[in-house]
Short mmCIF file of C-alpha atoms in Angstrom, two decimals:
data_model
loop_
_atom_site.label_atom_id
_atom_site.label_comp_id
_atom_site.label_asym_id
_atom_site.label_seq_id
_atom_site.Cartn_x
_atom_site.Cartn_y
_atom_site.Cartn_z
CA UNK A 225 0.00 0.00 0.00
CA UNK A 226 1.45 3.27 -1.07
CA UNK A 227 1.49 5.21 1.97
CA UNK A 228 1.89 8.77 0.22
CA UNK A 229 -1.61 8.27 -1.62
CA UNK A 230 -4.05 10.82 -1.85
CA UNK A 231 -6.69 8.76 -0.21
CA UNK A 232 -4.88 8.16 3.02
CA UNK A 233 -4.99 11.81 3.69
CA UNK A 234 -6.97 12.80 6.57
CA UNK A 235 -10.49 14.94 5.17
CA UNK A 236 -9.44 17.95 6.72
CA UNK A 237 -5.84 17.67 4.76
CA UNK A 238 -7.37 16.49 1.43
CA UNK A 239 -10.06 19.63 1.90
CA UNK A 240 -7.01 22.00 2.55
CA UNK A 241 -4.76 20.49 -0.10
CA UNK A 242 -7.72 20.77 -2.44
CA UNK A 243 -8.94 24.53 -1.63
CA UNK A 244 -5.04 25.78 -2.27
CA UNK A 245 -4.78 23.87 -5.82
CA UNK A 246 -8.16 25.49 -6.30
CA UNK A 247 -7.35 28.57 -5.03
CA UNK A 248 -3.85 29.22 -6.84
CA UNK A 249 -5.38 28.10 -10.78
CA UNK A 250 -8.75 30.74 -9.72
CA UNK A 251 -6.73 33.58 -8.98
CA UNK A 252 -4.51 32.98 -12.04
CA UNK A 253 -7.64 33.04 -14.43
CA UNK A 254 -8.96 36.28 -12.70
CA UNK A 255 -5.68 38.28 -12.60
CA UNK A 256 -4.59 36.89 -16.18
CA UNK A 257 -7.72 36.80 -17.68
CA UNK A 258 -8.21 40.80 -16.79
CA UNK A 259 -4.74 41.47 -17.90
CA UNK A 260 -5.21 39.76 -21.27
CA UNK A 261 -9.11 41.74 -21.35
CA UNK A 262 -7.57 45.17 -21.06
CA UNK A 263 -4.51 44.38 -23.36
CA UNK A 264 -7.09 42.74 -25.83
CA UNK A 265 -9.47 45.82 -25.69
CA UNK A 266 -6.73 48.34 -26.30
CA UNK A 267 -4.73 46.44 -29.20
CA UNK A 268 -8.79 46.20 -30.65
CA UNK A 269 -9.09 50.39 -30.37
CA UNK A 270 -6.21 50.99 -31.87
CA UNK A 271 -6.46 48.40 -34.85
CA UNK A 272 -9.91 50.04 -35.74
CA UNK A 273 -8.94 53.64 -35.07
CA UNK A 274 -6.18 53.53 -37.71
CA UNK A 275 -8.22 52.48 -41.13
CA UNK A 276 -11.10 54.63 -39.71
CA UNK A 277 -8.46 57.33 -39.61
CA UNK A 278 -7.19 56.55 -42.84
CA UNK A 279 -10.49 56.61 -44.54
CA UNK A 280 -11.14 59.87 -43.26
CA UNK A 281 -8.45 61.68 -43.70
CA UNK A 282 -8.17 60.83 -47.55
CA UNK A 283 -11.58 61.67 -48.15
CA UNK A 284 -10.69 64.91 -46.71
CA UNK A 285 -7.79 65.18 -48.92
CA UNK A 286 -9.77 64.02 -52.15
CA UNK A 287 -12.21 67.03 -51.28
CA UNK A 288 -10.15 69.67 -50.37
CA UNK A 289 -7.97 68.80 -53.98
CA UNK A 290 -12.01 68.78 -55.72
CA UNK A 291 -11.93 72.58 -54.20
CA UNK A 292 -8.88 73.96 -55.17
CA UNK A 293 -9.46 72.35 -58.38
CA UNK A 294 -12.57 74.07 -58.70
CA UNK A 295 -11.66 77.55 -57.83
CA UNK A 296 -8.74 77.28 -60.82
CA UNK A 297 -11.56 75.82 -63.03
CA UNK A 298 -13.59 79.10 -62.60
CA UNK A 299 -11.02 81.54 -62.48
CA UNK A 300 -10.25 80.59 -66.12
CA UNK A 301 -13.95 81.10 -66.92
CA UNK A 302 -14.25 84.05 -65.07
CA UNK A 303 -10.89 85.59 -63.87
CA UNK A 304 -11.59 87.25 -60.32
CA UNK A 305 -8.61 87.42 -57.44
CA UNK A 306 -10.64 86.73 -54.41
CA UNK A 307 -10.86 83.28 -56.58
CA UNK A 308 -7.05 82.96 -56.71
CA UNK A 309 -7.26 84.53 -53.00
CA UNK A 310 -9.30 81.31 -52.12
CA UNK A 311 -7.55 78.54 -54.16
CA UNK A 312 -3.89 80.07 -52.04
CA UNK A 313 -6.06 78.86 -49.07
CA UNK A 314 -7.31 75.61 -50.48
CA UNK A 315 -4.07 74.23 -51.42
CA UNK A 316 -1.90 75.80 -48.31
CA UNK A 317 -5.14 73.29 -46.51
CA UNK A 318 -4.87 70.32 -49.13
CA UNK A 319 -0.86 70.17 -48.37
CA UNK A 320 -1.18 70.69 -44.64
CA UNK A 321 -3.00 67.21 -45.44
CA UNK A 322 -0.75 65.90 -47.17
CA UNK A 323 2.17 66.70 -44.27
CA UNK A 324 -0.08 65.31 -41.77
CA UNK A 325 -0.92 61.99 -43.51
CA UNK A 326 2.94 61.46 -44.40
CA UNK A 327 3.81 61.93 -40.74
CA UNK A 328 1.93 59.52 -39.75
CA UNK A 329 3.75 56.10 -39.04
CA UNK A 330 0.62 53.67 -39.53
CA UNK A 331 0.90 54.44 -42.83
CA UNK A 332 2.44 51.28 -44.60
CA UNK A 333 5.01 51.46 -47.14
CA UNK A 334 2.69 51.03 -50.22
CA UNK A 335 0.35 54.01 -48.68
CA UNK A 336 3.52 56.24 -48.36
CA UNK A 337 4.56 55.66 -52.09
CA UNK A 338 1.46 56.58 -53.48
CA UNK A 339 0.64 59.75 -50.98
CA UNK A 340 4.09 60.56 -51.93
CA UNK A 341 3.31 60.27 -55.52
CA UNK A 342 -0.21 62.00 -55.21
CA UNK A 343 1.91 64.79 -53.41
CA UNK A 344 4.41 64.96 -56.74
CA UNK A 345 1.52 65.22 -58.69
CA UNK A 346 -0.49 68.03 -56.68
CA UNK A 347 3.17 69.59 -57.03
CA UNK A 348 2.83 69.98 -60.40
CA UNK A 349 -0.66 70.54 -60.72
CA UNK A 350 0.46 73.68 -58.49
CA UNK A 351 2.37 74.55 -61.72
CA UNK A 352 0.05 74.49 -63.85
CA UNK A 353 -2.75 76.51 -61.48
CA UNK A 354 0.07 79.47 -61.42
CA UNK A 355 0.07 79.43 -65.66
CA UNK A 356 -4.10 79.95 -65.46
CA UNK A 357 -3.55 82.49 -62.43
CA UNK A 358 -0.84 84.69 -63.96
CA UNK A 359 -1.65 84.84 -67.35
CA UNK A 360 -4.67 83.79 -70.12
CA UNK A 361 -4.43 79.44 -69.77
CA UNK A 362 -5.08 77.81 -73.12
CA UNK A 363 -7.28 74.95 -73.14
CA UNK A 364 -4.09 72.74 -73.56
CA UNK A 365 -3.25 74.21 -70.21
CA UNK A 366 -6.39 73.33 -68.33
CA UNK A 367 -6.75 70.07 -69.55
CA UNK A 368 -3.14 69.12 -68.40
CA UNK A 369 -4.23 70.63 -65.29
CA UNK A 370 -7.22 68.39 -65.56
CA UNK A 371 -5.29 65.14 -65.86
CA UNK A 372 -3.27 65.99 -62.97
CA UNK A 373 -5.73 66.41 -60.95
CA UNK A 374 -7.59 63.22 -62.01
CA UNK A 375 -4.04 61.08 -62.05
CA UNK A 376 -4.20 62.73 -58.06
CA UNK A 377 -7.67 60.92 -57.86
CA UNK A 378 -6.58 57.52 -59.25
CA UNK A 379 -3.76 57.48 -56.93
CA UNK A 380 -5.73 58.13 -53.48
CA UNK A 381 -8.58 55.76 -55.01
CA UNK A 382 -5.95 53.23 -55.21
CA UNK A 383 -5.03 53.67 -51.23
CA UNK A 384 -8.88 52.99 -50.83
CA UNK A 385 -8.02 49.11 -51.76
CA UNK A 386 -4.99 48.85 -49.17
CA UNK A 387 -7.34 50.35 -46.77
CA UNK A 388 -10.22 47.83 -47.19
CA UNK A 389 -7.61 45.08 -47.32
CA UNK A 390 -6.29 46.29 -44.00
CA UNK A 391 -9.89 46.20 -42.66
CA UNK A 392 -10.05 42.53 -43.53
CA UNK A 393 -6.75 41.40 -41.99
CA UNK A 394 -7.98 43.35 -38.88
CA UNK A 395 -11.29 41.81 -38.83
CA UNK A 396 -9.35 38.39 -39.62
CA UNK A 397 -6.76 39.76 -36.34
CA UNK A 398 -10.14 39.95 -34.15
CA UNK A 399 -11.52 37.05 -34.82
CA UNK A 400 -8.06 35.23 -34.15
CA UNK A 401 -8.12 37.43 -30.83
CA UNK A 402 -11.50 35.61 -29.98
CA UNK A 403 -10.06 32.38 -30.83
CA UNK A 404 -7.55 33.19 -28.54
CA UNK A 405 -9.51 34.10 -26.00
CA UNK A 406 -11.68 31.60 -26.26
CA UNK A 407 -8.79 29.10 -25.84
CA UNK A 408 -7.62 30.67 -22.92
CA UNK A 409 -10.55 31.04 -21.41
CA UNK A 410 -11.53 27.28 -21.97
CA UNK A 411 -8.54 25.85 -20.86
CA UNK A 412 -8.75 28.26 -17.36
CA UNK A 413 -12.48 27.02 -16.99
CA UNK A 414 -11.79 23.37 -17.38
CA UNK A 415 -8.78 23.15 -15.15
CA UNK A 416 -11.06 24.84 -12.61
CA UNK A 417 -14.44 22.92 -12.86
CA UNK A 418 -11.68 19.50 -13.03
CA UNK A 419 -10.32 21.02 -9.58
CA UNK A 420 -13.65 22.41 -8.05
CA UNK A 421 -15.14 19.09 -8.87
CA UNK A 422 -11.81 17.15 -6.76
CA UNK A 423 -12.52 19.75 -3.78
CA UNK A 424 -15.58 19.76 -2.95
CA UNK A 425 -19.44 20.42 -2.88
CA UNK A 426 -19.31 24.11 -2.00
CA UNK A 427 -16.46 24.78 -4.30
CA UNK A 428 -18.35 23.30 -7.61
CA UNK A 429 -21.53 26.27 -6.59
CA UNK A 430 -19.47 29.09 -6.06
CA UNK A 431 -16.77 28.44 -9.34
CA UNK A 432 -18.51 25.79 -11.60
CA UNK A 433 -21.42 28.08 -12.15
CA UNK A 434 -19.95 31.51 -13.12
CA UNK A 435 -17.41 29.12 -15.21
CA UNK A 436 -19.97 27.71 -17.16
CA UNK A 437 -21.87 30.95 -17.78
CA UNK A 438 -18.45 31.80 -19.46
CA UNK A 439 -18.30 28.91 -21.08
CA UNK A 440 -21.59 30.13 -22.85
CA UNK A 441 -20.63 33.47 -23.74
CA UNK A 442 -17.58 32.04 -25.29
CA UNK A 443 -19.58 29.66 -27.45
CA UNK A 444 -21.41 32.56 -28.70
CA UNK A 445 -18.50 34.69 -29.00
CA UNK A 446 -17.11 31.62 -31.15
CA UNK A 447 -20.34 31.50 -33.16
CA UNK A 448 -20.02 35.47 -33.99
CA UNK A 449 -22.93 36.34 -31.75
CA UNK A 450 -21.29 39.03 -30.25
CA UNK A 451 -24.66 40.76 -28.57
CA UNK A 452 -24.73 38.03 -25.89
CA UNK A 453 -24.08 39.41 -22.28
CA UNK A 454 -22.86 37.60 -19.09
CA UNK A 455 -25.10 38.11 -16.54
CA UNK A 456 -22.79 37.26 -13.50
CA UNK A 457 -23.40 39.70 -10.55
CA UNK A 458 -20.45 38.53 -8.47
CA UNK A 459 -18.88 41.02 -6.17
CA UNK A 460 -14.96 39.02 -6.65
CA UNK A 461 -12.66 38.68 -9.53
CA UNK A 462 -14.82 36.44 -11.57
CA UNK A 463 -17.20 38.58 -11.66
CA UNK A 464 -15.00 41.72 -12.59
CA UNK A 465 -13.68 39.08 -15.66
CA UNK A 466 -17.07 39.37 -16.68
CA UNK A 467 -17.63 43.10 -16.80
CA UNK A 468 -14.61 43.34 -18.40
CA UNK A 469 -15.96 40.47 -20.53
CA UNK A 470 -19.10 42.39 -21.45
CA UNK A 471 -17.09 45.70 -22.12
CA UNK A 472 -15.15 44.14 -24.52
CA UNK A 473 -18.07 42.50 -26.53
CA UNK A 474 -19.73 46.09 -26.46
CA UNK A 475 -16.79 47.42 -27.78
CA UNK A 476 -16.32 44.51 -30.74
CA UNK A 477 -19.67 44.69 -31.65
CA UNK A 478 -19.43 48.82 -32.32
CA UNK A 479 -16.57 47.98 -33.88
CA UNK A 480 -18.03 45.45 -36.45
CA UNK A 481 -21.07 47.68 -37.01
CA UNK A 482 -18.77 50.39 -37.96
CA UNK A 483 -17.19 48.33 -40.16
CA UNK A 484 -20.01 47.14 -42.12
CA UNK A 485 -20.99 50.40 -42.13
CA UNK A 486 -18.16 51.52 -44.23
CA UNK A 487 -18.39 49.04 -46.59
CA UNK A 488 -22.23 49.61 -47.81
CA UNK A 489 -23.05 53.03 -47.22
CA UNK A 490 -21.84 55.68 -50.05
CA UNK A 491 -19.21 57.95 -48.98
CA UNK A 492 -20.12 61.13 -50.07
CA UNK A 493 -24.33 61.47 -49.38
CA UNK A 494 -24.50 58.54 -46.66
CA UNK A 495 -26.80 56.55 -48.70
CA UNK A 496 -26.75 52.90 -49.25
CA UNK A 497 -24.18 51.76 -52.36
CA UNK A 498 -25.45 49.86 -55.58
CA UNK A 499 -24.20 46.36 -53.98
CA UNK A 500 -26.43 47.13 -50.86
CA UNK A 501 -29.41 48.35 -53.47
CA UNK A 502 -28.70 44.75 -55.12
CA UNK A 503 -28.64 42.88 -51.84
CA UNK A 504 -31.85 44.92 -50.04
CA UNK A 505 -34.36 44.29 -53.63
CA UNK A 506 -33.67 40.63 -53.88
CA UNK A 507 -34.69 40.41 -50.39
CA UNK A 508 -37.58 42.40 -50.47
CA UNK A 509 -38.56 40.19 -54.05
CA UNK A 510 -38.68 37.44 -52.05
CA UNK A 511 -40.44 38.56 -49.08
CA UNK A 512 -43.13 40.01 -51.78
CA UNK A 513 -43.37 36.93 -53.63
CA UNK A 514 -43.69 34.85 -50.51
CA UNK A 515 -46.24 36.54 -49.07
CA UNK A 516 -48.21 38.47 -51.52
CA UNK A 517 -47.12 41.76 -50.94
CA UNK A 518 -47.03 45.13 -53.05
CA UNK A 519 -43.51 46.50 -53.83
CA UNK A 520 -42.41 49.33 -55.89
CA UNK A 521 -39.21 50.37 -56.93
CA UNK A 522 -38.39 54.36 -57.78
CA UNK A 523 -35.53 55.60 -59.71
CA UNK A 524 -34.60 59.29 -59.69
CA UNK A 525 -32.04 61.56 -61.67
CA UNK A 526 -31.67 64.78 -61.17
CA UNK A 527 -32.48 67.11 -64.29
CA UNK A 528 -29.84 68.94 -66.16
CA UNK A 529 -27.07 67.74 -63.31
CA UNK A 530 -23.99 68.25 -65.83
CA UNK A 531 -24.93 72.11 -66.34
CA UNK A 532 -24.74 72.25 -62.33
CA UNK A 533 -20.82 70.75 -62.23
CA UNK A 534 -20.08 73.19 -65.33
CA UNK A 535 -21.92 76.45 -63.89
CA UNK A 536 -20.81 75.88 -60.06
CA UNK A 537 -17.98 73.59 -60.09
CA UNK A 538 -17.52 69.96 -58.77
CA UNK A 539 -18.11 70.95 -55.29
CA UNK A 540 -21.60 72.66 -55.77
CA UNK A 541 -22.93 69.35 -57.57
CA UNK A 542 -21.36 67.31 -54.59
CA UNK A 543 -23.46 69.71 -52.26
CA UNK A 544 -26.54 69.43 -54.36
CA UNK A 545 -26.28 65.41 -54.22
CA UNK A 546 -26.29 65.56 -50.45
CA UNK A 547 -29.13 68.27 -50.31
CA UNK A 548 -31.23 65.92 -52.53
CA UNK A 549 -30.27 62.44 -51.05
CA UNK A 550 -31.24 64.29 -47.09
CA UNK A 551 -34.61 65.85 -49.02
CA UNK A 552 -35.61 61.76 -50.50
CA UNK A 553 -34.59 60.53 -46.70
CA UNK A 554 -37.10 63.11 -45.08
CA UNK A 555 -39.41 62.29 -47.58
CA UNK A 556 -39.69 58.27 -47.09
CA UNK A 557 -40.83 55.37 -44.50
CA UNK A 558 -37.70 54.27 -41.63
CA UNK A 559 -38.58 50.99 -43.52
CA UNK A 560 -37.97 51.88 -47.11
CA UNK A 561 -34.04 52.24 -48.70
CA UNK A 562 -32.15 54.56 -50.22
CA UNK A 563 -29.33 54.10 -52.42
CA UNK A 564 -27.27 55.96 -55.16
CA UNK A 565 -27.48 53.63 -57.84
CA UNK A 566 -24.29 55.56 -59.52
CA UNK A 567 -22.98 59.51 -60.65
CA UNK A 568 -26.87 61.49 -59.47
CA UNK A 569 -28.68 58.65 -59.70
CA UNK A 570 -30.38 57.36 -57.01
CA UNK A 571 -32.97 54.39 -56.67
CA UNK A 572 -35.85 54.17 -53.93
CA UNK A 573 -37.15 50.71 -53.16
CA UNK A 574 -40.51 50.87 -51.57
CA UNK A 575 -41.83 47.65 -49.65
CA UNK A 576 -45.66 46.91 -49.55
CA UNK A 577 -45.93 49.85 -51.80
CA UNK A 578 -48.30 49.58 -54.82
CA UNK A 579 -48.47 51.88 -58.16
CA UNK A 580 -50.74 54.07 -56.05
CA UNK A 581 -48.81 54.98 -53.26
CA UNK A 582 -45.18 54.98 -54.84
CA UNK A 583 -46.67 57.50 -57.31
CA UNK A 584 -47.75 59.61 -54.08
CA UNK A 585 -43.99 58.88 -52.51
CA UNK A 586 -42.63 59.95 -56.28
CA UNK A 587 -44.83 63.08 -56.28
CA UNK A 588 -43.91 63.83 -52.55
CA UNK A 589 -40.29 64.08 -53.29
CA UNK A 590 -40.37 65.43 -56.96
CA UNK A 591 -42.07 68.61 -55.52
CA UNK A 592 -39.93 68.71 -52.75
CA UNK A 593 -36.76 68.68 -54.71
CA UNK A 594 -38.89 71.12 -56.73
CA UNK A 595 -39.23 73.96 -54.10
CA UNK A 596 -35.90 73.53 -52.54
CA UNK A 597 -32.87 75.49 -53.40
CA UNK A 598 -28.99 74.17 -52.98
CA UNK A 599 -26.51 77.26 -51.20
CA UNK A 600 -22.78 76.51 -52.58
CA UNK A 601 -19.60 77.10 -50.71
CA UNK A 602 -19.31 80.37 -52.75
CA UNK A 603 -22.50 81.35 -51.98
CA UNK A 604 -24.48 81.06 -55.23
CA UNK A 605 -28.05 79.24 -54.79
CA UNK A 606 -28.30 76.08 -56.97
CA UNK A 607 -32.13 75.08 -58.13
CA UNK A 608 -32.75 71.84 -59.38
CA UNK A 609 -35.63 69.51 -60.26
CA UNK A 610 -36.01 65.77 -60.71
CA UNK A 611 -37.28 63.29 -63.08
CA UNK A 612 -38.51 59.60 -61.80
CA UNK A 613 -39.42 56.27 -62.81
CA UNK A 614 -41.74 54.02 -61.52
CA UNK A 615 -41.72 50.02 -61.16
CA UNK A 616 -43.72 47.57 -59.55
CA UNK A 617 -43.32 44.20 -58.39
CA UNK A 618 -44.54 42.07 -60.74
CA UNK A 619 -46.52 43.47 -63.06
CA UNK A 620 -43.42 45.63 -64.72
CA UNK A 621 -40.68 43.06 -63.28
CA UNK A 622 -40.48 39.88 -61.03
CA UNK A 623 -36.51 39.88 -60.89
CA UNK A 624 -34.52 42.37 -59.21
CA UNK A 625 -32.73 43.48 -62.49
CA UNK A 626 -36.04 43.54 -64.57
CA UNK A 627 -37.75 45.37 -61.65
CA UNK A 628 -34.74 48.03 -62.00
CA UNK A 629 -34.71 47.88 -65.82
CA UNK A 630 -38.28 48.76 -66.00
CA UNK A 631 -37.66 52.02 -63.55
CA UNK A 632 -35.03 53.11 -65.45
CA UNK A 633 -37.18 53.01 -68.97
CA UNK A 634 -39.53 54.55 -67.15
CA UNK A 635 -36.86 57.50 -65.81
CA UNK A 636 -36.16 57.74 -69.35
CA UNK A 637 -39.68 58.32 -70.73
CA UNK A 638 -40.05 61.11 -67.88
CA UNK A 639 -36.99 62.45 -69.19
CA UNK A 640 -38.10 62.67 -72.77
CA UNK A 641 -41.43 64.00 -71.70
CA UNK A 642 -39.89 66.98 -70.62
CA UNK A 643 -38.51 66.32 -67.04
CA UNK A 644 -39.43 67.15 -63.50
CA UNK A 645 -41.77 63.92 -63.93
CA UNK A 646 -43.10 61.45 -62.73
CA UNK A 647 -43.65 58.48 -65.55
CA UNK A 648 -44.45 54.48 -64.44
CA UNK A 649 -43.28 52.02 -66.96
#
């Protein structure tokens, strides 16, 4: 008989011998486990502050380029100095930009290159702005000017792509973070139920159960269900692990929404993007197939929109897109969506709508658009109507490219009728 065995302990030594290898693995999950929390939820900030950054702050440079650009565009047309007083303060703000976004280290090598090269060519785009300034530009002039300014435009569009693609790898970093955790936390909970269960009674009520609750919020957190909560109230360190726990799955899931925010809303008006538009009317189709329900679908272009970017720049027909797309958004259901279909044209799809009351929505915002007027940077007042089309689901279209086909011949009758109309197909 071995006499060092476990078993020939005395019950009050196995208790005690138990309770301190319980004790020591308990206090190791709840100090570690915090550690790693706060470590985890600061590496997370930072990782989605950057792109969000990035995003931003070349959006910000493609506008303020779109102004100084359009300030040179109508001093040629019209040569006035408070113009060329105005484009000196555009471009001193489009390179402070640029020095900003190249002093930034989270920039990665590929980003530097082409702000670097975007920089080269606002350089000499700077050139050719001082030729239209100082003297009468030829045409050969402005359009060099032109391409520069457009070659400026590829370039940042490109650092769009290395942006997304660092979104990716960072959503692809969090969900390896949850794996992680969720390793971590799994081997910490089974060495401690394996222990409690050794110990004793008492220990398996007042560390098996939190445990397990954790065990469930990492199975979520492992099936992407980020919104579930622990709802442990303990006043110790477990129950700090799972505030800490719960802060960090508030945090993620902002995170995540912001994320798929970026990728289907438009940038510039803050309406959904064509892939959303795509995604949303299928949907809808097959909701109003299933259950026999009305559905229209609107399609909208605003009248005469090139004369706008000619007359009043770039910059006024950016402002005039975002007065119309807030004007269509005051002027629809919470339920309905919103999208620019592509350049000013925008598509409406209207669930459990029929002909009747889309042509009422249509009319609503036509004559809204109608009696509104657009104030530019420089102060001039914009007015501009609208022409829509009108489909519905499925008389004119039972697929969600027919559906949209049909709107659009109908946008073009309305069009050919004269504009600021409303025409069905």
């Amino acid at each position: 008989m071995n006499r060092f065995a476990f078993t020939n302990l005395s019950l009050r030594t196995r208790f005690l011998v138990a309770m301190g290898i319980v004790f020591i693995p308990l206090v190791v999950v709840a100090v570690g486990s915090s550690v790693f929390l706060g470590h985890a939820a600061s590496t997370l900030n930072r990782v989605v502050e950057q792109p969000v950054y990035k995003l931003q702050t070349t959006t910000r440079l493609q506008n303020q380029i779109r102004k100084a650009h359009a300030l040179v565009r109508d001093y040629a047309a019209t040569p006035r100095y408070t113009l060329k007083t105005q484009f000196e303060l555009e471009a001193q703000a489009a390179e402070a930009v640029f020095i900003e976004m190249l002093g930034k280290p989270f920039f990665g090598p590929r980003e530097q290159t082409l702000l670097a090269n975007a920089r080269r060519e606002w350089k000499d785009s700077m050139v050719l702005a001082d030729v239209v300034f100082s003297s009468d530009a030829s045409r050969a002039t402005l359009f060099q000017l032109d391409q520069r300014v457009n070659q400026i435009m590829f370039t940042l569009e490109q650092m769009y792509e290395t942006f997304y693609a660092e979104i990716n790898a960072q959503r692809a970093q969090i969900n390896e973070s949850e794996k992680g955790f969720l390793l971590i936390i799994s081997a910490t909970v089974g060495l401690g139920l394996l222990i409690a269960l050794v110990g004793a009674a008492w220990l398996a009520r007042s560390v098996l159960v939190p445990l397990r609750e954790f065990e469930k919020g990492v199975a979520h957190f492992s099936n992407e269900n980020l919104s579930y909560r622990l709802t442990l109230n303990n006043q110790d360190e477990i129950g700090r692990l799972a505030l800490e726990f719960n802060a960090m799955a508030e945090r993620l899931l902002a995170h995540r929404h912001k994320l798929e925010e970026l990728s289907v809303r438009d940038g510039l008006t803050g309406l959904y993007n064509r892939r959303e538009l795509e995604k949303r009317l299928h949907q809808e189709i097959q909701r109003a197939r299933r259950y026999r329900r009305s559905l229209s679908v609107l399609m909208l272009d605003i009248d005469h929109f090139k004369n706008v970017n000619d007359h009043y720049g770039h910059q006024a027909g950016d402002e005039v897109l975002i007065t119309v797309a807030d004007l269509i958004q005051l002027n629809v259901r919470p339920v309905d969506v919103v999208c620019r279909y592509g350049g000013e044209e925008v598509a409406i799809i209207l669930p459990e709508t029929d002909a009747a009351g889309a042509r009422a929505v249509a009319e609503r915002i036509r004559g809204t658009v109608e009696n509104s007027v657009t104030t530019t940077p420089q102060g001039d007042t914009v007015h501009v109507t609208v022409s829509i089309g009108l489909a519905v689901f499925p008389r004119d279209g039972d697929t969600a490219a027919s559906l949209i086909h049909a709107a659009d011949q109908a946008l073009y009758a309305a069009k050919q009728e004269g504009r600021n109309l409303v025409r069905s197909h």
